[in-house]
Every structure is written in C-alpha cells, then in structure tokens.
PDB file of C-alpha atoms in Angstrom:
ATOM      1  CA  LEU A1484     -33.315 -38.247  21.370  1.00  0.00           C
ATOM      2  CA  LYS A1485     -29.583 -37.764  23.870  1.00  0.00           C
ATOM      3  CA  GLY A1486     -28.101 -35.660  20.472  1.00  0.00           C
ATOM      4  CA  ILE A1487     -31.409 -32.941  20.612  1.00  0.00           C
ATOM      5  CA  ILE A1488     -31.527 -33.061  24.385  1.00  0.00           C
ATOM      6  CA  ALA A1489     -27.428 -32.078  24.126  1.00  0.00           C
ATOM      7  CA  SER A1490     -28.180 -29.326  21.605  1.00  0.00           C
ATOM      8  CA  TYR A1491     -30.840 -27.641  23.312  1.00  0.00           C
ATOM      9  CA  GLU A1492     -28.722 -27.730  26.519  1.00  0.00           C
ATOM     10  CA  LEU A1493     -25.741 -26.182  24.787  1.00  0.00           C
ATOM     11  CA  ALA A1494     -28.541 -23.674  23.547  1.00  0.00           C
ATOM     12  CA  TYR A1495     -29.871 -22.348  26.770  1.00  0.00           C
ATOM     13  CA  LEU A1496     -26.209 -22.588  27.836  1.00  0.00           C
ATOM     14  CA  MET A1497     -24.843 -19.954  25.282  1.00  0.00           C
ATOM     15  CA  GLN A1498     -28.397 -17.873  25.438  1.00  0.00           C
ATOM     16  CA  SER A1499     -27.802 -17.776  29.361  1.00  0.00           C
ATOM     17  CA  GLU A1500     -24.644 -16.466  28.851  1.00  0.00           C
ATOM     18  CA  LEU A1501     -25.059 -13.718  25.757  1.00  0.00           C
ATOM     19  CA  PRO A1502     -26.128 -10.950  27.891  1.00  0.00           C
ATOM     20  CA  GLN A1503     -23.282 -10.396  30.304  1.00  0.00           C
ATOM     21  CA  LEU A1504     -20.731 -11.286  27.284  1.00  0.00           C
ATOM     22  CA  ILE A1505     -22.262  -8.151  25.318  1.00  0.00           C
ATOM     23  CA  ASN A1506     -23.032  -5.713  27.941  1.00  0.00           C
ATOM     24  CA  SER A1507     -20.117  -3.404  27.614  1.00  0.00           C
ATOM     25  CA  GLU A1508     -21.039  -0.849  30.183  1.00  0.00           C
ATOM     26  CA  LYS A1509     -19.390  -3.307  32.907  1.00  0.00           C
ATOM     27  CA  ALA A1510     -16.379  -3.325  32.213  1.00  0.00           C
ATOM     28  CA  ASP A1511     -14.035  -1.340  33.888  1.00  0.00           C
ATOM     29  CA  VAL A1512     -12.602   2.350  33.582  1.00  0.00           C
ATOM     30  CA  ARG A1513      -9.021   1.413  31.776  1.00  0.00           C
ATOM     31  CA  THR A1514     -10.940  -1.099  29.727  1.00  0.00           C
ATOM     32  CA  LYS A1515     -13.301   1.189  28.438  1.00  0.00           C
ATOM     33  CA  ALA A1516     -10.752   3.917  27.657  1.00  0.00           C
ATOM     34  CA  LEU A1517      -8.124   1.091  26.112  1.00  0.00           C
ATOM     35  CA  TYR A1518     -11.411   0.300  23.262  1.00  0.00           C
ATOM     36  CA  GLY A1519     -12.692   3.810  23.144  1.00  0.00           C
ATOM     37  CA  ILE A1520     -15.971   3.442  24.748  1.00  0.00           C
ATOM     38  CA  GLY A1521     -17.789   5.873  25.548  1.00  0.00           C
ATOM     39  CA  SER A1522     -15.943   8.410  22.904  1.00  0.00           C
ATOM     40  CA  GLU A1523     -16.327   9.352  20.017  1.00  0.00           C
ATOM     41  CA  PRO A1524     -15.661   8.562  17.492  1.00  0.00           C
ATOM     42  CA  THR A1525     -14.650   4.995  18.490  1.00  0.00           C
ATOM     43  CA  ASP A1526     -17.629   3.880  20.665  1.00  0.00           C
ATOM     44  CA  ASN A1527     -19.359   1.869  18.371  1.00  0.00           C
ATOM     45  CA  PHE A1528     -16.697  -0.244  16.856  1.00  0.00           C
ATOM     46  CA  GLY A1529     -15.503  -0.322  20.084  1.00  0.00           C
ATOM     47  CA  ARG A1530     -17.900  -2.059  22.084  1.00  0.00           C
ATOM     48  CA  ALA A1531     -17.827  -4.429  19.098  1.00  0.00           C
ATOM     49  CA  CYS A1532     -13.994  -5.104  19.141  1.00  0.00           C
ATOM     50  CA  LEU A1533     -14.836  -5.903  23.207  1.00  0.00           C
ATOM     51  CA  MET A1534     -17.293  -7.812  22.051  1.00  0.00           C
ATOM     52  CA  ALA A1535     -15.334  -9.962  19.992  1.00  0.00           C
ATOM     53  CA  THR A1536     -12.451 -10.278  22.641  1.00  0.00           C
ATOM     54  CA  ARG A1537     -15.092 -11.594  24.712  1.00  0.00           C
ATOM     55  CA  PHE A1538     -16.310 -14.101  22.676  1.00  0.00           C
ATOM     56  CA  ALA A1539     -13.198 -15.036  22.087  1.00  0.00           C
ATOM     57  CA  ALA A1540     -12.415 -15.417  25.827  1.00  0.00           C
ATOM     58  CA  ALA A1541     -15.567 -17.319  26.460  1.00  0.00           C
ATOM     59  CA  GLY A1542     -14.223 -20.209  24.026  1.00  0.00           C
ATOM     60  CA  VAL A1543     -16.668 -19.139  20.273  1.00  0.00           C
ATOM     61  CA  ARG A1544     -14.466 -20.386  17.761  1.00  0.00           C
ATOM     62  CA  PHE A1545     -15.598 -18.042  14.274  1.00  0.00           C
ATOM     63  CA  ILE A1546     -16.356 -14.206  15.347  1.00  0.00           C
ATOM     64  CA  GLN A1547     -16.973 -12.057  12.440  1.00  0.00           C
ATOM     65  CA  LEU A1548     -16.706  -7.886  12.569  1.00  0.00           C
ATOM     66  CA  ASN A1549     -18.072  -5.374   9.863  1.00  0.00           C
ATOM     67  CA  HIS A1550     -17.180  -1.914  10.085  1.00  0.00           C
ATOM     68  CA  GLY A1551     -20.021  -0.037   8.465  1.00  0.00           C
ATOM     69  CA  PHE A1552     -19.606   1.225   4.525  1.00  0.00           C
ATOM     70  CA  TRP A1553     -15.752   0.884   3.221  1.00  0.00           C
ATOM     71  CA  ASP A1554     -17.168   1.535  -0.311  1.00  0.00           C
ATOM     72  CA  HIS A1555     -15.281   5.198  -0.966  1.00  0.00           C
ATOM     73  CA  HIS A1556     -16.474   5.036  -4.752  1.00  0.00           C
ATOM     74  CA  ARG A1557     -16.165   9.428  -3.992  1.00  0.00           C
ATOM     75  CA  ASP A1558     -13.931  11.246  -1.653  1.00  0.00           C
ATOM     76  CA  ILE A1559     -11.659   8.785  -0.635  1.00  0.00           C
ATOM     77  CA  GLU A1560      -9.325  11.089   1.585  1.00  0.00           C
ATOM     78  CA  LYS A1561     -12.408  12.018   4.043  1.00  0.00           C
ATOM     79  CA  GLY A1562     -14.064   8.497   4.495  1.00  0.00           C
ATOM     80  CA  MET A1563     -10.765   6.995   4.886  1.00  0.00           C
ATOM     81  CA  SER A1564      -9.798   9.044   7.720  1.00  0.00           C
ATOM     82  CA  LYS A1565     -13.380   9.355   8.928  1.00  0.00           C
ATOM     83  CA  HIS A1566     -12.683   5.281   8.923  1.00  0.00           C
ATOM     84  CA  ALA A1567      -9.422   4.996   9.813  1.00  0.00           C
ATOM     85  CA  ALA A1568     -10.581   7.223  13.104  1.00  0.00           C
ATOM     86  CA  GLU A1569     -13.408   4.813  14.121  1.00  0.00           C
ATOM     87  CA  THR A1570     -11.623   1.495  14.045  1.00  0.00           C
ATOM     88  CA  GLU A1571      -7.841   1.864  14.645  1.00  0.00           C
ATOM     89  CA  LYS A1572      -7.814   1.830  18.518  1.00  0.00           C
ATOM     90  CA  PRO A1573     -10.503  -0.055  18.764  1.00  0.00           C
ATOM     91  CA  ILE A1574      -8.750  -2.847  16.569  1.00  0.00           C
ATOM     92  CA  ALA A1575      -5.508  -2.258  18.386  1.00  0.00           C
ATOM     93  CA  ALA A1576      -7.350  -2.472  21.644  1.00  0.00           C
ATOM     94  CA  MET A1577      -8.265  -5.839  20.669  1.00  0.00           C
ATOM     95  CA  LEU A1578      -5.032  -6.890  19.709  1.00  0.00           C
ATOM     96  CA  THR A1579      -3.730  -5.986  22.865  1.00  0.00           C
ATOM     97  CA  ASP A1580      -6.329  -7.137  24.756  1.00  0.00           C
ATOM     98  CA  LEU A1581      -6.179 -10.403  23.068  1.00  0.00           C
ATOM     99  CA  LYS A1582      -2.401 -10.714  23.711  1.00  0.00           C
ATOM    100  CA  GLN A1583      -2.901  -9.822  27.736  1.00  0.00           C
ATOM    101  CA  ARG A1584      -5.054 -12.511  27.703  1.00  0.00           C
ATOM    102  CA  GLY A1585      -2.746 -15.209  26.163  1.00  0.00           C
ATOM    103  CA  LEU A1586      -5.494 -15.950  23.812  1.00  0.00           C
ATOM    104  CA  LEU A1587      -3.431 -14.208  20.734  1.00  0.00           C
ATOM    105  CA  ASP A1588      -1.468 -17.191  20.004  1.00  0.00           C
ATOM    106  CA  ASP A1589      -4.641 -19.123  19.376  1.00  0.00           C
ATOM    107  CA  THR A1590      -6.898 -16.705  17.763  1.00  0.00           C
ATOM    108  CA  LEU A1591      -6.511 -15.691  14.725  1.00  0.00           C
ATOM    109  CA  VAL A1592      -7.458 -12.429  13.275  1.00  0.00           C
ATOM    110  CA  LEU A1593      -7.901 -11.387   9.523  1.00  0.00           C
ATOM    111  CA  TRP A1594      -8.946  -8.248   8.397  1.00  0.00           C
ATOM    112  CA  GLY A1595      -9.981  -7.273   4.612  1.00  0.00           C
ATOM    113  CA  GLY A1596     -12.213  -5.330   2.547  1.00  0.00           C
ATOM    114  CA  GLU A1597     -14.092  -5.815   0.068  1.00  0.00           C
ATOM    115  CA  PHE A1598     -12.120  -5.585  -2.350  1.00  0.00           C
ATOM    116  CA  GLY A1599      -8.427  -3.927  -3.688  1.00  0.00           C
ATOM    117  CA  ARG A1600      -8.500  -0.224  -5.021  1.00  0.00           C
ATOM    118  CA  PRO A1601      -6.421   0.762  -8.038  1.00  0.00           C
ATOM    119  CA  PRO A1602      -3.619   3.490  -7.096  1.00  0.00           C
ATOM    120  CA  ILE A1603      -5.701   5.687  -9.382  1.00  0.00           C
ATOM    121  CA  PHE A1604      -8.100   8.138  -8.360  1.00  0.00           C
ATOM    122  CA  ASN A1605     -11.433   8.300 -10.230  1.00  0.00           C
ATOM    123  CA  LYS A1606     -13.712  11.388 -11.489  1.00  0.00           C
ATOM    124  CA  ASN A1607     -15.173  11.572  -7.817  1.00  0.00           C
ATOM    125  CA  ASN A1608     -12.002  11.563  -5.874  1.00  0.00           C
ATOM    126  CA  GLY A1609     -12.461   8.113  -4.620  1.00  0.00           C
ATOM    127  CA  ARG A1610     -11.048   4.672  -6.234  1.00  0.00           C
ATOM    128  CA  ASP A1611     -12.869   1.788  -7.900  1.00  0.00           C
ATOM    129  CA  HIS A1612     -12.764  -1.918  -6.954  1.00  0.00           C
ATOM    130  CA  ASN A1613      -9.550  -3.914  -7.662  1.00  0.00           C
ATOM    131  CA  ALA A1614      -9.807  -7.416  -8.064  1.00  0.00           C
ATOM    132  CA  VAL A1615      -6.181  -8.499  -9.102  1.00  0.00           C
ATOM    133  CA  GLY A1616      -4.427  -6.319  -6.233  1.00  0.00           C
ATOM    134  CA  PHE A1617      -5.380  -7.051  -2.575  1.00  0.00           C
ATOM    135  CA  THR A1618      -4.057  -7.033   0.870  1.00  0.00           C
ATOM    136  CA  MET A1619      -4.935  -8.320   3.590  1.00  0.00           C
ATOM    137  CA  TRP A1620      -3.351  -8.787   7.072  1.00  0.00           C
ATOM    138  CA  MET A1621      -3.295 -11.695  10.069  1.00  0.00           C
ATOM    139  CA  VAL A1622      -2.387 -11.711  13.448  1.00  0.00           C
ATOM    140  CA  GLY A1623      -2.160 -14.117  15.855  1.00  0.00           C
ATOM    141  CA  GLY A1624      -2.973 -18.120  15.672  1.00  0.00           C
ATOM    142  CA  GLY A1625       0.623 -18.902  15.086  1.00  0.00           C
ATOM    143  CA  VAL A1626       0.942 -16.335  12.397  1.00  0.00           C
ATOM    144  CA  ARG A1627       4.919 -15.732  12.217  1.00  0.00           C
ATOM    145  CA  GLY A1628       5.458 -11.704  12.648  1.00  0.00           C
ATOM    146  CA  GLY A1629       6.624  -9.867   9.669  1.00  0.00           C
ATOM    147  CA  LEU A1630       5.981 -12.400   6.790  1.00  0.00           C
ATOM    148  CA  ARG A1631       5.086 -10.686   3.595  1.00  0.00           C
ATOM    149  CA  TYR A1632       3.555 -13.207   1.071  1.00  0.00           C
ATOM    150  CA  GLY A1633       3.058 -12.045  -2.372  1.00  0.00           C
ATOM    151  CA  ALA A1634       3.520  -8.418  -3.644  1.00  0.00           C
ATOM    152  CA  THR A1635       2.196  -6.305  -6.765  1.00  0.00           C
ATOM    153  CA  ASN A1636       3.393  -4.546  -9.393  1.00  0.00           C
ATOM    154  CA  GLU A1637       5.086  -0.901  -8.680  1.00  0.00           C
ATOM    155  CA  THR A1638       1.752   1.142  -8.724  1.00  0.00           C
ATOM    156  CA  GLY A1639      -0.315  -1.516  -6.661  1.00  0.00           C
ATOM    157  CA  GLN A1640      -2.449  -2.327  -9.396  1.00  0.00           C
ATOM    158  CA  THR A1641      -1.885  -6.095 -10.436  1.00  0.00           C
ATOM    159  CA  ALA A1642      -0.819  -9.009  -7.873  1.00  0.00           C
ATOM    160  CA  VAL A1643       2.203  -9.748  -9.598  1.00  0.00           C
ATOM    161  CA  GLU A1644       4.134 -12.635  -7.109  1.00  0.00           C
ATOM    162  CA  ASN A1645       2.685 -15.362  -4.735  1.00  0.00           C
ATOM    163  CA  LYS A1646      -0.782 -14.831  -6.260  1.00  0.00           C
ATOM    164  CA  VAL A1647      -3.306 -16.202  -3.764  1.00  0.00           C
ATOM    165  CA  HIS A1648      -7.081 -16.637  -5.965  1.00  0.00           C
ATOM    166  CA  LEU A1649      -9.680 -14.539  -3.645  1.00  0.00           C
ATOM    167  CA  TYR A1650     -11.465 -17.692  -3.480  1.00  0.00           C
TER     168      TYR A1650
END
C-alpha cells in the first residue's frame, strides 16, 4: 500500500510540474532566439529541444526527440536541406544550453537516423536504406570528444572496422 501511495504522489508531482516545463512562451527572448523559437523553419523543433533541456534539468532520465520524416527515398537534396535547416540550430542550442547549465557532463545525447544510406542515388534522386553502414553521434555523458569508433569502406557503403550490431 505504501508503494502504491508513493507512486500516486510521484505521478501527481510529475503532472503538476509538467505545464511549466512544456510552456516555451515563458522563455526569455535570448533563449527563444537561441533555439529558433518564433522563427521558421526552426520553431517547432526548437520548442522540442527546449523542452528536452528543461526535462533534463528537472531530472527526467530518458528523453526521446523525434523529427518528422527523414526517409529521403526521393529528392534527397531538397529534403535534407529542409530538415537540416529545421534541426541544426535547435540541436546546437540544446547542446549549448545543456553545457552552460552544467548538465552536459551527466547527459548523454545520442543522435541517429532510421537507417544508414548508401553512397549512390536511386532512380528518384534519393537514397535507399543501408543497414550495413550507419552513422550515429554522441556527446556529453562522459563521452570523450573527438573519438571516432568504426569505419566504412571508401564509399561509405559497408562497415568494415569495429562493427557494432544494430541491436
């Protein structure tokens, strides 16, 4: 019974603090500008990155951010340019903010996509899935800066060194 009561109390505390954590309108002008809030094309993802930073500051242990549709099977140049413009500034802001708050030492940020992509275009000027050559990056959480683990062949098609299984 004590365990159930404690879980209900924790749930109440989480619910009561959530509205202020997700309200990006109360952020100061400098913070909004840093994250690209109020500007296109960064507004939506900027709000998500600010919320993730606030969650980390509040002690939330696992946070997952998703950004739209990155499956560029066609017209990759247009799609990647659009998505990079939407995400680059907010991600940089989140990492900067976490570092300034002293949270990056304890917070591991892991970036990955759905799949790797082969180095060649398909018939639709896009790239198909590549499950044997994949890039991810990590920062914070004790990860040593500048470390590169693994390598692909000269075209980026296949992992050839220090392979890490997808699972």
